[in-house]
Coordinates of C-alpha atoms in Angstrom, one line a residue:
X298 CA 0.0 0.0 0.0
X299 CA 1.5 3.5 -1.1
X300 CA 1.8 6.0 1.8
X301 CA -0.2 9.1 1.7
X302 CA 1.5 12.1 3.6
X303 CA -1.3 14.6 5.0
X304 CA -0.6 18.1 4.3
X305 CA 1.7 20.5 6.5
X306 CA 4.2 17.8 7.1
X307 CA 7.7 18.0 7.5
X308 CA 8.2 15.9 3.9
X309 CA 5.4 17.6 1.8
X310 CA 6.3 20.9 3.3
X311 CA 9.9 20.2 2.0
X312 CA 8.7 18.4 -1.3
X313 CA 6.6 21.9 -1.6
X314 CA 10.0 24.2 -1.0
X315 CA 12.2 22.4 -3.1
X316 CA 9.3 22.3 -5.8
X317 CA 9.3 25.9 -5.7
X318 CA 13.0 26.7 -5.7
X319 CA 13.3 24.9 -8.8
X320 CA 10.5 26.5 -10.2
X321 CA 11.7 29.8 -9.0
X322 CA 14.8 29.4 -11.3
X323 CA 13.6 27.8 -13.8
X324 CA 11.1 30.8 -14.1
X325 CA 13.9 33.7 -13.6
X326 CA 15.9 31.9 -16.6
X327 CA 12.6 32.1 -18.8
X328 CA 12.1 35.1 -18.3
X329 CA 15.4 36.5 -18.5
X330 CA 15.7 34.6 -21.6
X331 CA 12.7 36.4 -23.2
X332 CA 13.8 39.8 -22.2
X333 CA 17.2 39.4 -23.8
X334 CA 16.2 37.4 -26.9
X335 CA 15.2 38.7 -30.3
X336 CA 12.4 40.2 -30.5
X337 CA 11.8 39.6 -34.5
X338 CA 10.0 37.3 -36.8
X339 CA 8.7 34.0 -35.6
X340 CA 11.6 33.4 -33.5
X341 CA 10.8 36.4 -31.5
X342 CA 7.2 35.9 -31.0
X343 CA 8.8 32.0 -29.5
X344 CA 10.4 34.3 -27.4
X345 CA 7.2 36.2 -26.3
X346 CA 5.7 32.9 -25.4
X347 CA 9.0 31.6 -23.4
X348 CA 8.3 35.0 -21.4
X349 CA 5.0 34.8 -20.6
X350 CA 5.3 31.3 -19.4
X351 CA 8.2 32.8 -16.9
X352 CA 5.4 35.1 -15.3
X353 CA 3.5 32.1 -15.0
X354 CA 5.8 30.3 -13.3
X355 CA 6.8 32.5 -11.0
X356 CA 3.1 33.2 -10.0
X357 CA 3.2 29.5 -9.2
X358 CA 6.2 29.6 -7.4
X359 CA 4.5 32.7 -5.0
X360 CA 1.6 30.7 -5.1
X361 CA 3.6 27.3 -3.8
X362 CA 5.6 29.5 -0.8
X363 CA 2.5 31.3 0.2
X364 CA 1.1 27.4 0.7
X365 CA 3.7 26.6 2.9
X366 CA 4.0 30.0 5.0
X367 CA 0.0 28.8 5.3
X368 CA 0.7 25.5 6.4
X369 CA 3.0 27.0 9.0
X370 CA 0.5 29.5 10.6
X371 CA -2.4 26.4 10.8
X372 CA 0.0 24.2 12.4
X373 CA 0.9 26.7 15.2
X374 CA -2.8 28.4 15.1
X375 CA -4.2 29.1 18.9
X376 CA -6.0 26.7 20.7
X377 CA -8.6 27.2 23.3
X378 CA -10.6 29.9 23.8
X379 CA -8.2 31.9 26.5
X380 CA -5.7 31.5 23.4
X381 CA -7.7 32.4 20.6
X382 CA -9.3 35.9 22.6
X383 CA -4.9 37.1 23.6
X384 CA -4.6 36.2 20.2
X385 CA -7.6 38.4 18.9
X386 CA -6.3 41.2 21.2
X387 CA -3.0 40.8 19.8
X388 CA -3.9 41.6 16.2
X389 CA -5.8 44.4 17.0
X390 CA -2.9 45.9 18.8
X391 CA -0.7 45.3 16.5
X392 CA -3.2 46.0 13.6
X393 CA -3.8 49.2 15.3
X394 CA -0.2 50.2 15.6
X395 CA 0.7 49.6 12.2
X396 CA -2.1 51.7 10.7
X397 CA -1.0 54.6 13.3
X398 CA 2.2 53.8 11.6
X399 CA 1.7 54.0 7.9
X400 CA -1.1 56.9 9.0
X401 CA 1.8 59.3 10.7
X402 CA 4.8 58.4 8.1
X403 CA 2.6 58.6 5.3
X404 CA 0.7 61.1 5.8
X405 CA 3.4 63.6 7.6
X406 CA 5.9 62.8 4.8
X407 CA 2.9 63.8 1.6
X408 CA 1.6 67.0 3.9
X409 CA 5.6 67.9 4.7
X410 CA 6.3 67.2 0.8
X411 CA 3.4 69.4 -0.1
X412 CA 4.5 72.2 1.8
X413 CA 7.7 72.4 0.5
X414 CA 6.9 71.7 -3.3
X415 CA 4.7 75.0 -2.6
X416 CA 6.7 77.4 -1.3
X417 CA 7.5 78.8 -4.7
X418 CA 3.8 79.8 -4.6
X419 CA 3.9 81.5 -1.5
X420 CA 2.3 84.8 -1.6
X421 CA 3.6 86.9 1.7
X422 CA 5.9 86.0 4.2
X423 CA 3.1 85.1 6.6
X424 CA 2.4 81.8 3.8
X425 CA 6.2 81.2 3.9
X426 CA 6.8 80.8 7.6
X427 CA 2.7 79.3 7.6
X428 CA 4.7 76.0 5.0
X429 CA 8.0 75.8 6.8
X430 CA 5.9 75.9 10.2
X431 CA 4.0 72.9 8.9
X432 CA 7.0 71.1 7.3
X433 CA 8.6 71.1 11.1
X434 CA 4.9 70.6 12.9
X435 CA 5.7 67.1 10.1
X436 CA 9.0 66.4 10.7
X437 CA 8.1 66.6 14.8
X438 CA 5.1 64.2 14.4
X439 CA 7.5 61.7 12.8
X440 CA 10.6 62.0 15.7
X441 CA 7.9 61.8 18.7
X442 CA 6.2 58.7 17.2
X443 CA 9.6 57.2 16.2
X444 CA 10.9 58.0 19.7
X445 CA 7.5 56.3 21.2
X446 CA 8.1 52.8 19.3
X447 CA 11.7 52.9 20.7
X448 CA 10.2 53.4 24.0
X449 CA 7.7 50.9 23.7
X450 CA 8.4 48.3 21.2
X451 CA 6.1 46.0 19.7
X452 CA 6.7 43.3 17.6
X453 CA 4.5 42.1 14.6
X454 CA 4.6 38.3 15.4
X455 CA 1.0 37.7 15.3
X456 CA 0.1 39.6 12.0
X457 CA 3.2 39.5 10.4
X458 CA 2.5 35.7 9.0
X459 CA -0.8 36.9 7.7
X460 CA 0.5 39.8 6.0
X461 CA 3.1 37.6 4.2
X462 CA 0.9 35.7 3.1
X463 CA -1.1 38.3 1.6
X464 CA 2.0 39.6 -0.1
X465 CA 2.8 35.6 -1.5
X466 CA -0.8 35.4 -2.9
X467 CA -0.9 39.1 -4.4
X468 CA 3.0 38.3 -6.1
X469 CA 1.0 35.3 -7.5
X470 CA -1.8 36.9 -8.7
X471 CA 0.1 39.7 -10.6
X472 CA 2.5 37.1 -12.0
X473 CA -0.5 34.7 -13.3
X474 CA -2.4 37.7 -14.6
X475 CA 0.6 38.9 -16.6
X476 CA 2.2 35.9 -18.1
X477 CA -1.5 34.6 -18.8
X478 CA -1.8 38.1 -21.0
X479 CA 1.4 37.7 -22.7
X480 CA 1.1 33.9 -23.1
X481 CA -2.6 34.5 -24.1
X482 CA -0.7 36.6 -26.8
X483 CA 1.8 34.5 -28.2
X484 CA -1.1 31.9 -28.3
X485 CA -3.6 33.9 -30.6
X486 CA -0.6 34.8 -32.7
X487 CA 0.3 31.5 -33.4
X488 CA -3.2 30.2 -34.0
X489 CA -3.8 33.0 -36.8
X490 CA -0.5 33.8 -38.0
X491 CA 0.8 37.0 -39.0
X492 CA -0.9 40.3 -41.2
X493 CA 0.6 42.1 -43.7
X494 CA -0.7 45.6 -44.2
X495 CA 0.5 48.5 -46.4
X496 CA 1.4 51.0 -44.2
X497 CA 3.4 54.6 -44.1
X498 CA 5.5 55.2 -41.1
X499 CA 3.9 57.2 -38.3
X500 CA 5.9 57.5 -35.1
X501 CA 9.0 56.2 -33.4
X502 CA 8.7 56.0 -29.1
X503 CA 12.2 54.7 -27.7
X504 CA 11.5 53.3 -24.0
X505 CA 14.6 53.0 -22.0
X506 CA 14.1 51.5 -18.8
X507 CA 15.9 53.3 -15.9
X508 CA 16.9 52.4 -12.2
X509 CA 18.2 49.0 -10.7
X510 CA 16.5 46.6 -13.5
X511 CA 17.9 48.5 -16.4
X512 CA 20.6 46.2 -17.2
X513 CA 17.9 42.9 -17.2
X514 CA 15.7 44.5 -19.5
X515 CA 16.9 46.3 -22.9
X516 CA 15.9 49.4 -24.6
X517 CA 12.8 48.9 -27.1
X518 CA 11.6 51.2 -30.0
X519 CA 7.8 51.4 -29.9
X520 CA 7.6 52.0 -33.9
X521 CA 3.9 53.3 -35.2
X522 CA 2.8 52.7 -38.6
X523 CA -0.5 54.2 -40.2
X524 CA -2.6 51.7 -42.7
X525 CA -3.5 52.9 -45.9
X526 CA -6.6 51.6 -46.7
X527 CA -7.9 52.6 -43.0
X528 CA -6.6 55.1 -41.4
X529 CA -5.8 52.9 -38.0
X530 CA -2.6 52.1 -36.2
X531 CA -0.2 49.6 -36.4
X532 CA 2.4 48.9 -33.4
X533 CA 5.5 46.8 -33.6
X534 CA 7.6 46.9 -30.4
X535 CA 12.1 46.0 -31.6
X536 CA 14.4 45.7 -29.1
X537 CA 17.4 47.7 -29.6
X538 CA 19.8 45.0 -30.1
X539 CA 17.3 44.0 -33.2
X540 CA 19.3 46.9 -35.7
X541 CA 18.5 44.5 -38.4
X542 CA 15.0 44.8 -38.3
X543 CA 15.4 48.8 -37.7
X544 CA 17.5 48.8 -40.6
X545 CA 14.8 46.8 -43.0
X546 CA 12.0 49.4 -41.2
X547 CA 14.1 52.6 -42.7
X548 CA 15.6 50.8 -45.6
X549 CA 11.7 50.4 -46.8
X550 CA 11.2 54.2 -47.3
X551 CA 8.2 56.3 -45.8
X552 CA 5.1 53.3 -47.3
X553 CA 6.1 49.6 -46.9
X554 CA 4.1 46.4 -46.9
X555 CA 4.5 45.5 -42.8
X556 CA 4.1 41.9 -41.6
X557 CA 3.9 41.6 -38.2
X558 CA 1.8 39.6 -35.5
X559 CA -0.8 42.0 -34.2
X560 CA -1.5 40.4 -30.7
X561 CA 1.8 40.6 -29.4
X562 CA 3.1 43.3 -31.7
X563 CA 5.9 41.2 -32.9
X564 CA 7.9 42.4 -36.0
X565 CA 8.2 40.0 -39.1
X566 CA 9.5 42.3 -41.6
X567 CA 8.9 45.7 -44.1
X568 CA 8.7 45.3 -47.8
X569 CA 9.3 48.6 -50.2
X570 CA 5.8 49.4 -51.1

């Protein structure tokens, strides 16, 4: 007879983290993969697919952690009435703190940020020193409240599993919903194929990402074209490293024939109309 091990034990729970730690890699290497990848032809809309199915996976891999953080807060759930009311009063405490928290740094830093981003449209003196006053009035809120939790600390140990695993299940959620767009993409694409349209050049929008992630994701030309025998628009998105294909796209003059697969505005190529 084949064992069956019940959920929330020590082997499932580690069958479950290794399950996701694979998948977690596997998913980061898709996904890298169809950032860096062509972006072209029918090998580019592959590509497309490849990175939509890395959002998925991820999503899954949020989804399989958020199981296990889960399984962990069941397992060591209160028991007995005495336990469950401390524990009731406990996450109203420390509910109640944390909204005072995110209340009093929030809201002092926008008002202080406010103030100061308005001083240029200060009419009289009395408006000046009226900003600057509620700038410190701000800046004193923040210290004294600071200065409070020092004095009385309080940890987060009853909420703080919950709240995890609301942030595991939204991560999920965001990574299903957008690989299952971009998948849902490359999957209508490769059903009907791509269009050809005789087009004139309309536009050319270069998106350079910025910040800590620029050097995982490339710089991509949002390229507009204008159909002839309608009038409506026709978007191809090339990544910069694709010079081929931007070569081809001002090789073809101002009117071209464009292929290109509409869905997931993949490029295929630009014929001299």
């Amino acid at each position: 007879m084949p064992s069956i091990v019940a959920p929330g034990t020590p082997f499932s729970r580690k069958a479950i983290l290794i399950s996701g730690v694979v998948l977690l890699f596997a998913s980061f290497a898709a996904i890298l993969f169809g950032m860096q990848s062509t972006t072209v032809g029918e090998e580019g809309l592959r590509n497309h697919g490849i990175l939509g199915a890395g959002f998925i996976g991820f999503g899954v891999t949020m989804l399989l952690f958020g199981s296990v953080f889960a399984m962990d807060a069941w397992t060591s759930r209160p028991r007995g009435s005495e336990a469950v009311r401390d524990c009731a009063i406990a996450i109203l405490s420390e509910t109640g703190k944390l909204g005072a928290t995110v209340i009093i740094y929030g809201g002092c830093a926008l008002v202080a940020l406010g103030a100061l981003s308005s001083l240029d449209r200060a009419d009289s003196t009395f408006d000046v020193v009226f900003r600057l006053a509620v700038m410190a009035l701000c800046i004193a809120a923040i210290v004294l409240w600071r200065r409070r939790n020092k004095k009385h600390p309080r940890t987060y140990q009853t909420i703080g599993p919950f709240w995890l695993i609301l942030f595991m299940l939204a991560m999920a959620a965001l990574g299903a919903l957008g690989g299952s767009m971009t998948f849902s993409e490359y999957a209508a694409d490769r059903a009907s194929g791509p269009q050809t349209s005789l087009c004139w050049l309309s536009g050319v929008e270069e998106n350079r990402p910025s910040g800590r992630y620029r050097a995982l994701s490339p710089t991509t030309l949002e390229i507009e074209f204008t159909a002839l025998e309608d009038g409506t628009s026709r978007r191809v998105s090339i990544s910069e490293h694709d010079r081929t294909a931007l070569e081809e796209i001002v090789d073809s003059g101002g009117t071209c024939y464009l292929t290109y697969y509409p869905a997931s505005r993949i490029f295929v190529s630009a014929e001299p109309a």
